CSV table of C-alpha atoms in Angstrom, one decimal:
chain,number,residue,atom,x,y,z
W,15,MET,CA,-9.2,70.5,-17.9
W,16,SER,CA,-6.7,67.7,-18.1
W,17,ALA,CA,-6.5,64.0,-19.0
W,18,LYS,CA,-5.0,60.9,-17.5
W,19,VAL,CA,-4.6,57.3,-18.6
W,20,ARG,CA,-5.1,54.4,-16.2
W,21,VAL,CA,-4.0,50.8,-16.5
W,22,VAL,CA,-6.7,48.4,-15.4
W,23,GLU,CA,-5.1,46.2,-12.8
W,24,ASN,CA,-4.0,42.7,-14.0
W,25,GLN,CA,-5.5,43.3,-17.4
W,26,CYS,CA,-2.3,44.1,-19.4
W,27,GLN,CA,-1.0,41.0,-21.1
W,28,GLY,CA,1.9,42.7,-22.8
W,29,HIS,CA,0.7,42.9,-26.5
W,30,GLY,CA,2.8,46.1,-26.8
W,31,GLN,CA,0.3,47.9,-29.0
W,32,CYS,CA,0.5,51.0,-26.8
W,33,PHE,CA,4.3,51.0,-27.1
W,34,ILE,CA,3.9,51.3,-30.8
W,35,GLN,CA,1.2,53.9,-30.8
W,36,CYS,CA,2.6,56.2,-28.2
W,37,PRO,CA,6.1,55.2,-27.1
W,38,SER,CA,6.7,58.4,-25.1
W,39,VAL,CA,3.9,57.6,-22.6
W,40,PHE,CA,3.8,53.8,-22.6
W,41,VAL,CA,7.0,52.0,-21.6
W,42,PRO,CA,7.4,48.3,-21.0
W,43,ASP,CA,8.8,46.8,-17.8
W,44,ASP,CA,11.3,43.9,-17.9
W,45,GLU,CA,8.6,41.4,-18.5
W,46,GLY,CA,7.0,43.4,-21.3
W,47,PHE,CA,4.0,44.7,-19.4
W,48,VAL,CA,3.2,48.4,-19.5
W,49,ILE,CA,4.4,50.6,-16.6
W,50,PRO,CA,1.4,52.6,-15.5
W,51,PRO,CA,2.1,56.2,-16.7
W,52,GLU,CA,2.0,58.8,-14.0
W,53,GLY,CA,0.6,62.3,-14.0
W,54,GLU,CA,-1.4,64.1,-16.7
W,55,VAL,CA,-1.1,63.4,-20.4
W,56,ALA,CA,0.5,66.3,-22.2
W,57,ALA,CA,-1.9,68.0,-24.6
W,58,ASP,CA,0.1,67.3,-27.7
W,59,LEU,CA,0.1,63.5,-26.8
W,60,ILE,CA,-3.6,63.1,-26.3
W,61,ALA,CA,-4.3,61.9,-29.8
W,62,ASP,CA,-1.6,59.3,-29.6
W,63,VAL,CA,-2.7,58.2,-26.2
W,64,ARG,CA,-6.2,57.7,-27.5
W,65,LYS,CA,-4.9,55.6,-30.3
W,66,ALA,CA,-3.0,53.4,-27.8
W,67,VAL,CA,-6.1,53.0,-25.7
W,68,ASP,CA,-8.1,52.0,-28.8
W,69,ALA,CA,-5.4,49.6,-29.9
W,70,CYS,CA,-5.2,47.6,-26.6
W,71,PRO,CA,-6.8,44.2,-27.4
W,72,GLU,CA,-7.2,43.5,-23.6
W,73,ARG,CA,-8.9,46.9,-23.0
W,74,ALA,CA,-6.4,47.4,-20.3
W,75,LEU,CA,-6.1,51.1,-20.8
W,76,GLU,CA,-8.7,53.7,-19.7
W,77,PHE,CA,-8.6,57.3,-20.9
W,78,ILE,CA,-9.9,59.6,-18.3
W,79,GLU,CA,-11.0,63.0,-19.6
W,80,ASP,CA,-11.8,66.1,-17.6
W,81,TYR,CA,-9.7,64.7,-14.8
W,82,GLU,CA,-9.7,67.1,-11.8
W,83,GLY,CA,-6.0,67.2,-10.8
W,84,THR,CA,-5.3,67.4,-7.1
M,10,MET,CA,-34.1,28.4,-25.2
M,11,PRO,CA,-30.8,26.7,-26.2
M,12,VAL,CA,-30.2,26.7,-29.9
M,13,GLU,CA,-29.4,23.2,-31.2
M,14,SER,CA,-26.5,23.5,-33.6
M,15,ALA,CA,-26.6,21.4,-36.8
M,16,ASP,CA,-23.5,19.5,-37.8
M,17,ILE,CA,-21.5,21.7,-40.2
M,18,ALA,CA,-18.8,19.0,-40.6
M,19,TYR,CA,-16.1,21.7,-40.6
M,20,ASP,CA,-12.5,20.4,-40.8
M,21,HIS,CA,-10.0,23.2,-40.1
M,22,ALA,CA,-7.2,21.1,-41.7
M,23,SER,CA,-9.1,20.2,-45.0
M,24,SER,CA,-7.5,21.4,-48.2
M,25,ALA,CA,-10.4,23.7,-49.0
M,26,ASN,CA,-10.4,25.4,-45.6
M,27,THR,CA,-6.6,25.7,-45.7
M,28,THR,CA,-6.4,27.2,-49.1
M,29,HIS,CA,-9.5,29.5,-49.1
M,30,PRO,CA,-11.4,29.5,-45.8
M,31,TYR,CA,-12.9,33.0,-46.0
M,32,GLU,CA,-16.2,32.3,-47.6
M,33,THR,CA,-16.9,29.4,-45.2
M,34,TRP,CA,-16.0,31.6,-42.3
M,35,GLU,CA,-18.2,34.4,-43.5
M,36,GLN,CA,-21.2,32.2,-44.0
M,37,LEU,CA,-20.7,30.6,-40.6
M,38,ARG,CA,-20.4,34.0,-38.9
M,39,ARG,CA,-23.6,35.1,-40.5
M,40,GLU,CA,-25.7,32.0,-40.2
M,41,CYS,CA,-24.3,29.9,-37.4
M,42,PRO,CA,-21.7,31.8,-35.3
M,43,VAL,CA,-21.6,29.0,-32.7
M,44,ALA,CA,-21.4,26.0,-34.9
M,45,PHE,CA,-20.9,22.3,-34.2
M,46,SER,CA,-18.7,20.0,-36.2
M,47,SER,CA,-18.7,16.2,-35.8
M,48,GLU,CA,-15.1,16.1,-37.1
M,49,TYR,CA,-12.3,14.9,-34.7
M,50,GLY,CA,-14.7,13.6,-32.1
M,51,GLY,CA,-16.9,16.7,-32.2
M,52,PHE,CA,-16.2,20.4,-31.5
M,53,TYR,CA,-17.9,23.7,-31.4
M,54,PHE,CA,-16.5,26.4,-33.7
M,55,LEU,CA,-16.7,30.1,-32.8
M,56,THR,CA,-16.4,32.6,-35.7
M,57,LYS,CA,-17.5,36.0,-34.4
M,58,TYR,CA,-15.0,38.4,-32.9
M,59,GLU,CA,-16.9,39.1,-29.7
M,60,ASP,CA,-17.5,35.3,-29.1
M,61,VAL,CA,-13.9,34.4,-29.7
M,62,CYS,CA,-12.8,37.2,-27.3
M,63,GLN,CA,-15.2,36.0,-24.6
M,64,ALA,CA,-13.8,32.5,-24.8
M,65,ALA,CA,-10.1,33.6,-25.0
M,66,LEU,CA,-10.5,35.8,-21.9
M,67,ASN,CA,-12.3,33.3,-19.8
M,68,CYS,CA,-9.6,30.7,-19.0
M,69,GLU,CA,-11.6,29.3,-16.0
M,70,VAL,CA,-14.3,28.0,-18.2
M,71,PHE,CA,-12.3,27.6,-21.5
M,72,SER,CA,-9.4,25.5,-20.4
M,73,SER,CA,-6.2,24.8,-22.4
M,74,ALA,CA,-5.0,22.0,-20.2
M,75,ASP,CA,-6.6,19.2,-22.3
M,76,GLY,CA,-4.8,20.4,-25.4
M,77,THR,CA,-5.2,23.3,-27.8
M,78,ALA,CA,-4.8,21.3,-31.0
M,79,THR,CA,-7.7,19.4,-32.5
M,80,PRO,CA,-7.2,16.5,-32.1
M,81,PRO,CA,-4.9,17.1,-29.1
M,82,GLN,CA,-1.2,16.4,-29.5
M,83,PRO,CA,0.6,13.7,-27.4
M,84,ILE,CA,2.7,16.1,-25.4
M,85,GLN,CA,1.4,18.9,-23.3
M,86,LEU,CA,3.2,22.1,-24.3
M,87,ILE,CA,4.2,24.7,-21.6
M,88,PRO,CA,2.8,27.3,-21.1
M,89,GLU,CA,0.3,27.1,-23.9
M,90,GLU,CA,-1.4,24.0,-22.6
M,91,VAL,CA,-1.4,25.0,-18.9
M,92,ASP,CA,-4.1,27.0,-17.2
M,93,PRO,CA,-3.6,30.0,-14.9
M,94,PRO,CA,-2.3,30.3,-12.2
M,95,GLU,CA,0.4,27.7,-13.1
M,96,GLN,CA,0.5,29.2,-16.7
M,97,ARG,CA,1.5,32.6,-15.2
M,98,TRP,CA,4.4,31.0,-13.3
M,99,PHE,CA,5.9,29.7,-16.6
M,100,ARG,CA,5.1,32.9,-18.4
M,101,ARG,CA,7.0,34.9,-15.8
M,102,VAL,CA,10.0,32.8,-16.6
M,103,LEU,CA,9.7,33.3,-20.4
M,104,ASN,CA,8.4,36.9,-20.6
M,105,PRO,CA,11.8,38.6,-19.8
M,106,GLU,CA,13.5,36.6,-22.6
M,107,PHE,CA,10.9,38.0,-25.1
M,108,ALA,CA,10.3,41.5,-23.7
M,109,PRO,CA,10.7,44.4,-26.2
M,110,GLY,CA,14.1,45.4,-24.9
M,111,ALA,CA,15.6,41.9,-25.0
M,112,VAL,CA,14.2,41.4,-28.5
M,113,SER,CA,15.4,44.6,-30.0
M,114,ALA,CA,19.0,43.7,-29.0
M,115,LEU,CA,18.7,40.8,-31.5
M,116,GLU,CA,17.9,43.0,-34.5
M,117,PRO,CA,21.5,43.2,-35.9
M,118,LYS,CA,21.8,39.4,-36.0
M,119,ILE,CA,18.3,39.0,-37.4
M,120,ARG,CA,19.1,41.5,-40.2
M,121,VAL,CA,22.2,39.7,-41.2
M,122,ILE,CA,20.2,36.4,-41.5
M,123,ALA,CA,17.6,38.1,-43.7
M,124,ARG,CA,20.1,40.0,-45.8
M,125,ASP,CA,22.1,36.8,-46.5
M,126,LEU,CA,19.0,34.9,-47.6
M,127,MET,CA,17.8,37.8,-49.8
M,128,ALA,CA,21.3,38.3,-51.3
M,129,LYS,CA,21.2,34.7,-52.7
M,130,GLN,CA,18.1,35.6,-54.8
M,131,ARG,CA,19.2,39.0,-56.1
M,132,GLU,CA,20.5,37.7,-59.4
M,133,CYS,CA,17.4,35.6,-60.0
M,134,GLN,CA,14.5,36.6,-62.0
M,135,GLN,CA,12.2,34.1,-60.3
M,136,PHE,CA,12.3,32.2,-57.0
M,137,ASP,CA,10.1,30.6,-54.4
M,138,PHE,CA,9.8,33.1,-51.6
M,139,GLY,CA,8.5,30.3,-49.3
M,140,THR,CA,11.4,27.8,-49.7
M,141,GLU,CA,14.1,30.4,-50.1
M,142,PHE,CA,13.0,33.0,-47.5
M,143,SER,CA,9.8,32.8,-45.4
M,144,LEU,CA,10.5,29.2,-44.3
M,145,PRO,CA,14.2,29.4,-43.5
M,146,PHE,CA,14.3,32.9,-42.0
M,147,PRO,CA,12.2,32.3,-38.9
M,148,ARG,CA,13.8,28.9,-38.5
M,149,MET,CA,17.3,30.3,-38.5
M,150,VAL,CA,16.4,33.2,-36.2
M,151,THR,CA,14.7,30.7,-33.7
M,152,MET,CA,17.8,28.5,-33.6
M,153,GLU,CA,19.9,31.6,-32.9
M,154,VAL,CA,17.5,32.8,-30.2
M,155,VAL,CA,17.3,29.4,-28.5
M,156,GLY,CA,21.0,29.0,-28.7
M,157,ILE,CA,21.3,25.8,-30.6
M,158,PRO,CA,25.0,24.8,-31.2
M,159,ALA,CA,26.0,25.5,-34.8
M,160,SER,CA,26.9,21.8,-35.3
M,161,ASP,CA,23.3,20.8,-34.5
M,162,VAL,CA,21.5,23.4,-36.6
M,163,GLU,CA,21.4,21.3,-39.8
M,164,ASN,CA,19.8,18.2,-38.2
M,165,LEU,CA,17.4,20.3,-36.1
M,166,SER,CA,16.4,22.4,-39.1
M,167,ARG,CA,15.5,19.2,-40.9
M,168,TRP,CA,13.3,18.0,-38.1
M,169,VAL,CA,11.5,21.2,-37.3
M,170,GLY,CA,11.1,21.7,-41.1
M,171,ALA,CA,9.4,18.3,-41.4
M,172,MET,CA,7.2,19.0,-38.4
M,173,ALA,CA,6.3,22.5,-39.7
M,174,THR,CA,5.3,21.5,-43.2
M,175,ARG,CA,4.0,18.0,-42.4
M,176,GLU,CA,4.5,16.8,-45.9
M,177,ASP,CA,4.9,13.2,-44.9
M,178,ILE,CA,3.2,11.6,-41.8
M,179,VAL,CA,5.9,9.1,-41.0
M,180,GLU,CA,8.7,11.6,-41.5
M,181,THR,CA,6.9,14.1,-39.3
M,182,GLU,CA,6.5,11.6,-36.6
M,183,LEU,CA,10.1,10.5,-36.7
M,184,ALA,CA,11.2,14.1,-36.7
M,185,GLY,CA,9.1,14.7,-33.6
M,186,ILE,CA,10.8,11.8,-31.8
M,187,SER,CA,14.3,12.9,-32.8
M,188,LEU,CA,13.6,16.5,-31.7
M,189,PHE,CA,12.2,15.4,-28.4
M,190,SER,CA,15.2,13.3,-27.5
M,191,TYR,CA,17.6,15.9,-28.8
M,192,LEU,CA,16.1,18.5,-26.5
M,193,GLN,CA,16.3,16.1,-23.5
M,194,ASN,CA,20.0,15.7,-24.2
M,195,LEU,CA,20.5,19.4,-24.7
M,196,VAL,CA,18.8,20.2,-21.3
M,197,THR,CA,20.9,17.6,-19.5
M,198,ALA,CA,24.1,18.8,-21.1
M,199,SER,CA,23.3,22.5,-20.4
M,200,ARG,CA,22.6,21.7,-16.8
M,201,GLU,CA,26.0,20.0,-16.4
M,202,LEU,CA,28.1,22.2,-18.6
M,203,GLY,CA,26.3,25.5,-18.8
M,204,GLY,CA,26.7,26.9,-22.3
M,205,GLY,CA,24.8,30.2,-22.4
M,206,GLY,CA,21.9,31.0,-24.5
M,207,LEU,CA,18.2,30.8,-23.7
M,208,VAL,CA,18.4,27.2,-22.4
M,209,ASP,CA,21.0,28.2,-19.8
M,210,SER,CA,19.1,31.3,-18.9
M,211,LEU,CA,15.9,29.4,-18.3
M,212,LEU,CA,17.7,26.9,-16.2
M,213,HIS,CA,18.7,29.7,-13.8
M,214,ARG,CA,15.2,31.1,-13.4
M,215,SER,CA,12.9,29.9,-10.8
M,216,VAL,CA,9.2,28.9,-10.8
M,217,GLU,CA,7.5,29.5,-7.5
M,218,GLY,CA,10.7,29.1,-5.6
M,219,ARG,CA,12.1,26.1,-7.5
M,220,SER,CA,13.9,25.6,-10.7
M,221,LEU,CA,12.3,24.1,-13.8
M,222,THR,CA,12.5,20.3,-14.2
M,223,ASP,CA,14.0,18.8,-17.3
M,224,ASP,CA,10.6,17.7,-18.5
M,225,GLU,CA,9.2,21.2,-18.1
M,226,MET,CA,12.2,22.6,-20.0
M,227,VAL,CA,11.7,20.2,-22.9
M,228,ARG,CA,8.0,21.0,-23.1
M,229,MET,CA,8.8,24.7,-23.2
M,230,LEU,CA,11.5,24.3,-25.8
M,231,VAL,CA,9.4,22.3,-28.1
M,232,LEU,CA,6.8,25.1,-28.1
M,233,LEU,CA,9.5,27.8,-28.5
M,234,LEU,CA,11.1,26.0,-31.4
M,235,LEU,CA,7.9,25.2,-33.3
M,236,GLY,CA,5.6,28.0,-32.2
M,237,GLY,CA,7.4,30.7,-34.0
M,238,LEU,CA,8.2,28.9,-37.2
M,239,THR,CA,5.2,28.5,-39.6
M,240,THR,CA,3.4,31.3,-37.8
M,241,THR,CA,6.0,33.9,-38.7
M,242,THR,CA,6.3,32.2,-42.1
M,243,GLY,CA,2.6,32.7,-42.6
M,244,ALA,CA,2.7,36.3,-41.7
M,245,ILE,CA,5.7,37.1,-43.9
M,246,SER,CA,4.4,35.2,-46.9
M,247,GLY,CA,0.9,36.6,-46.5
M,248,MET,CA,2.4,40.1,-46.4
M,249,THR,CA,4.5,39.4,-49.5
M,250,LEU,CA,1.6,38.0,-51.4
M,251,TRP,CA,-0.5,41.0,-50.7
M,252,LEU,CA,2.3,43.4,-51.7
M,253,ALA,CA,3.0,41.4,-54.9
M,254,ASP,CA,-0.6,41.9,-55.9
M,255,HIS,CA,-0.8,45.6,-54.7
M,256,PRO,CA,2.3,47.5,-56.0
M,257,GLU,CA,0.7,50.7,-54.9
M,258,ASP,CA,1.1,49.6,-51.3
M,259,VAL,CA,4.7,48.9,-51.9
M,260,THR,CA,5.1,52.4,-53.2
M,261,ARG,CA,3.3,53.8,-50.1
M,262,LEU,CA,5.6,51.8,-47.7
M,263,ARG,CA,8.7,52.9,-49.6
M,264,ASN,CA,7.7,56.6,-49.4
M,265,ASN,CA,6.4,56.4,-45.8
M,266,PRO,CA,8.6,54.0,-43.8
M,267,GLU,CA,7.0,55.4,-40.6
M,268,MET,CA,3.9,53.5,-41.7
M,269,ILE,CA,5.6,50.1,-41.4
M,270,ASP,CA,5.2,49.6,-37.6
M,271,SER,CA,1.4,49.8,-37.6
M,272,ALA,CA,1.2,48.1,-41.1
M,273,ILE,CA,2.9,45.0,-39.5
M,274,ASP,CA,0.0,44.3,-37.2
M,275,GLU,CA,-2.5,44.8,-40.1
M,276,PHE,CA,-0.6,42.2,-42.1
M,277,VAL,CA,-0.8,39.8,-39.0
M,278,ARG,CA,-4.5,40.4,-38.7
M,279,HIS,CA,-5.0,39.8,-42.4
M,280,SER,CA,-3.0,36.6,-42.6
M,281,SER,CA,-3.9,35.3,-39.1
M,282,PRO,CA,-1.2,32.7,-38.9
M,283,ILE,CA,-2.9,31.0,-36.0
M,284,SER,CA,-6.4,30.7,-37.4
M,285,HIS,CA,-7.8,28.2,-34.9
M,286,ILE,CA,-7.0,27.3,-31.3
M,287,GLY,CA,-8.8,24.8,-29.1
M,288,ARG,CA,-10.2,24.9,-25.6
M,289,VAL,CA,-12.3,22.5,-23.5
M,290,THR,CA,-15.1,23.8,-21.3
M,291,ARG,CA,-14.9,23.2,-17.6
M,292,GLU,CA,-18.6,24.0,-17.1
M,293,GLU,CA,-21.7,24.6,-19.2
M,294,VAL,CA,-21.5,28.0,-20.9
M,295,THR,CA,-23.7,30.2,-23.1
M,296,ILE,CA,-22.2,32.0,-26.1
M,297,SER,CA,-24.4,34.2,-28.3
M,298,GLY,CA,-27.5,32.4,-27.0
M,299,CYS,CA,-26.1,28.9,-27.6
M,300,THR,CA,-25.5,26.5,-24.8
M,301,ILE,CA,-22.2,24.6,-24.9
M,302,PRO,CA,-22.1,21.7,-22.5
M,303,MET,CA,-19.4,21.0,-20.0
M,304,GLY,CA,-16.4,19.0,-21.3
M,305,ALA,CA,-16.9,20.1,-24.9
M,306,ARG,CA,-14.0,20.9,-27.2
M,307,VAL,CA,-14.4,24.4,-28.6
M,308,MET,CA,-12.4,25.9,-31.4
M,309,LEU,CA,-11.7,29.6,-31.3
M,310,GLY,CA,-11.6,31.0,-34.8
M,311,PHE,CA,-9.0,33.7,-34.6
M,312,GLY,CA,-8.8,33.8,-38.4
M,313,ALA,CA,-12.6,34.2,-38.8
M,314,ALA,CA,-12.8,36.8,-35.9
M,315,ASN,CA,-10.1,38.8,-37.6
M,316,ARG,CA,-12.3,39.1,-40.7
M,317,ASP,CA,-15.5,40.0,-38.8
M,318,PRO,CA,-17.0,43.0,-40.5
M,319,ASP,CA,-18.7,44.0,-37.2
M,320,GLN,CA,-15.2,44.7,-35.8
M,321,PHE,CA,-13.2,45.6,-38.9
M,322,GLU,CA,-14.3,47.8,-41.8
M,323,ARG,CA,-13.4,46.1,-45.2
M,324,PRO,CA,-11.9,43.2,-43.3
M,325,GLU,CA,-10.7,41.4,-46.4
M,326,GLU,CA,-8.4,44.2,-47.3
M,327,VAL,CA,-5.0,45.2,-45.9
M,328,VAL,CA,-5.4,48.8,-45.0
M,329,LEU,CA,-1.9,50.0,-44.3
M,330,ASP,CA,-3.0,52.9,-42.1
M,331,ARG,CA,-6.0,51.2,-40.6
M,332,PRO,CA,-6.8,52.9,-37.3
M,333,PRO,CA,-5.4,50.9,-34.4
M,334,SER,CA,-7.3,47.6,-34.3
M,335,ARG,CA,-7.7,45.1,-31.5
M,336,HIS,CA,-6.9,42.2,-33.8
M,337,LEU,CA,-6.5,38.7,-32.5
M,338,GLY,CA,-3.5,37.7,-34.7
M,339,PHE,CA,-1.4,37.2,-31.6
M,340,GLY,CA,-4.3,35.7,-29.6
M,341,LEU,CA,-5.9,37.4,-26.6
M,342,GLY,CA,-5.8,36.9,-22.8
M,343,PRO,CA,-3.2,35.2,-20.7
M,344,HIS,CA,-2.1,32.9,-23.6
M,345,ARG,CA,-1.3,35.7,-26.0
M,346,CYS,CA,1.7,34.9,-28.1
M,347,VAL,CA,4.9,35.1,-26.0
M,348,GLY,CA,7.1,35.8,-29.0
M,349,LEU,CA,5.0,38.6,-30.6
M,350,HIS,CA,7.8,41.3,-30.3
M,351,LEU,CA,10.2,38.9,-31.9
M,352,ALA,CA,7.6,38.1,-34.6
M,353,ARG,CA,7.0,41.8,-35.3
M,354,LEU,CA,10.7,42.4,-35.5
M,355,MET,CA,11.2,39.6,-38.0
M,356,ILE,CA,8.3,40.8,-40.1
M,357,ARG,CA,9.6,44.3,-40.2
M,358,VAL,CA,13.1,43.2,-41.1
M,359,ALA,CA,11.7,40.9,-43.8
M,360,LEU,CA,9.7,43.8,-45.2
M,361,GLU,CA,12.6,46.2,-45.2
M,362,GLU,CA,15.0,43.7,-46.8
M,363,LEU,CA,12.4,42.8,-49.4
M,364,LEU,CA,11.9,46.4,-50.4
M,365,SER,CA,15.7,47.1,-50.5
M,366,SER,CA,16.5,44.0,-52.4
M,367,PHE,CA,14.0,44.2,-55.3
M,368,GLY,CA,12.5,47.0,-57.4
M,369,SER,CA,9.3,45.1,-58.0
M,370,PHE,CA,7.9,41.6,-57.5
M,371,ARG,CA,4.8,39.8,-58.5
M,372,VAL,CA,3.4,36.3,-58.3
M,373,ALA,CA,5.0,34.1,-61.0
M,374,ASP,CA,2.6,31.2,-60.8
M,375,ARG,CA,-0.7,31.5,-59.0
M,376,ASP,CA,-1.4,27.8,-59.3
M,377,ALA,CA,1.7,27.0,-57.4
M,378,LEU,CA,0.7,28.8,-54.2
M,379,ARG,CA,0.6,26.3,-51.4
M,380,PHE,CA,-0.8,26.6,-47.9
M,381,ILE,CA,-0.5,24.4,-44.9
M,382,GLY,CA,-3.4,24.3,-42.5
M,383,GLY,CA,-4.7,23.2,-39.2
M,384,GLU,CA,-4.4,25.4,-36.1
M,385,GLY,CA,-1.7,27.3,-38.0
M,386,ARG,CA,-2.4,28.4,-41.5
M,387,ALA,CA,0.5,29.5,-43.7
M,388,LEU,CA,1.4,30.1,-47.3
M,389,ILE,CA,4.6,28.1,-47.7
M,390,SER,CA,5.1,28.2,-51.5
M,391,LEU,CA,5.0,31.6,-53.2
M,392,PRO,CA,6.8,31.8,-56.6
M,393,LEU,CA,7.8,35.4,-57.3
M,394,SER,CA,9.1,37.1,-60.4
M,395,VAL,CA,11.4,39.9,-59.4
M,396,SER,CA,13.1,42.8,-61.0
M,397,PRO,CA,16.1,44.6,-59.6
M,398,LEU,CA,16.1,48.0,-58.0
M,399,GLU,CA,16.8,50.8,-60.4
M,400,GLU,CA,19.9,52.5,-59.4
C-alpha cells in the first residue's frame, strides 16, 4: 500500500498553506504556485501531507490512498 | 421558487458594523444568508462560508471589473478589478515579486524596521500600539518593498496614511490626487533613469508580449501601496488585542515557537482584515436557493464566512493550534491576496518582536479602541499597558 498526492490542474492559486504544513513535500515555483510532488509519499510524512491537503482553500490537492504503484 | 429578500439596510461602513459586526453577521447567516441591502444603490450580501466560496471561485459570473468597493472607486485597480484571463496576465507579472523565496529575502530588513519601532516603546509603561506600531510598520515595509526613494517617504507616508485611516474626507481626497500624480512621475522617471526596486523590475516584465503601460503601472502601484497597509495593520492589531486579553496564549507561544506559523493564519481568519469585497453578476445566478439577477452588485462577506460555525468550530475564538483551516482571510480564487507571504512574514516578525520586547501587555483603555471599516476592517487604535521582560 502506498499514497500519492495530486495537484488538480489550474486549481492552485498559491496560498502557500501546503508549504507551511509540509515543506518537505510541497515546494513553491518562482511564481509561488506549488510544484506537483512526484512519486510516493513517505510513510512518516503522510500525516503532514494530509494536513496540507486539508489546509488548501482552493481544494487543489488530492490525497490518493492505496495507490497501486507501477 | 425564488426567495424574495427583504431589505436589511446593511451598511458595511457604519460605525456599528465596523466596531462590532459579529452579532449582525451571525443573525444574517442564520436567518438570511443571501440578504439584500438598499444601501449604496443596492447590493446582495453573502454571509455563509459555502456561498462566499461559490461566488469567489466563479469569476465568470461574479465579475470584479465594475469595481470591488461598494460604492466603486473612481480608478480601476490592477489586477484586483480585472477579470481573468487579463487578470492572470497581470498576476504573472506580480507573482514572482511576492513569491515565498523573494519575500523571505526581505526578512532582515523587515525585522530591523519592527525592532526600531518597538525599541522606541520599551521605556514606556503605556503606548498606542496602533499609532506607534501596527500602522507605521506595514507602511514602512511597503515603501521599502516598492522602492520609494528615501526623500519621498515622508510625503508618501502622509498621503497613504490619510487614505488608509480616512479621518477627513477632503484630506483623503487630496491625498489620493497627490499620490496618483506622484506615482505617474515615479513611473516616468523610472522608465527614463532606471533606479532599481520593484517599479524598475515591473517595467522590465512583459504582459502578453508587450511591456506595461504607464497607466497600468500606476493602477498596480496604487493597489500595492494601499492594499497591504490597513489590512496588515488589522491583522497585527487584532492579534495583539487577542493576546493582550489572553495571556495564557502568550505563554503558549513563548514556550512553543513552532506554533507561530500556523497561529498566524488563525489570527488572520479571526481578524479578517478584508471583511467585505464586491462583485457584479454577469448573469442571473442562484445561491442557496435565492436568485440574484444579472447586473447586481454582490458583497462577499469574507469576515462573516470566517466566523461560520458550519465551517469552523468555536469560530469566535482564536485557537492557536486549530487544525488547518480553509479560511478566507486572504480571499479565495484567482484574486487571492498577492501579498500574503509578505503579510504572513510581517505578522510573524511583529509577533516575535512583541514577545521579545515586553514581559506582558494588556489593554489600557478599552473605550479608546478604534476601528476603521468598509471593505477593510482594522483596529487602528489600541492603547496598551506594558511591563518589561524579567531578566
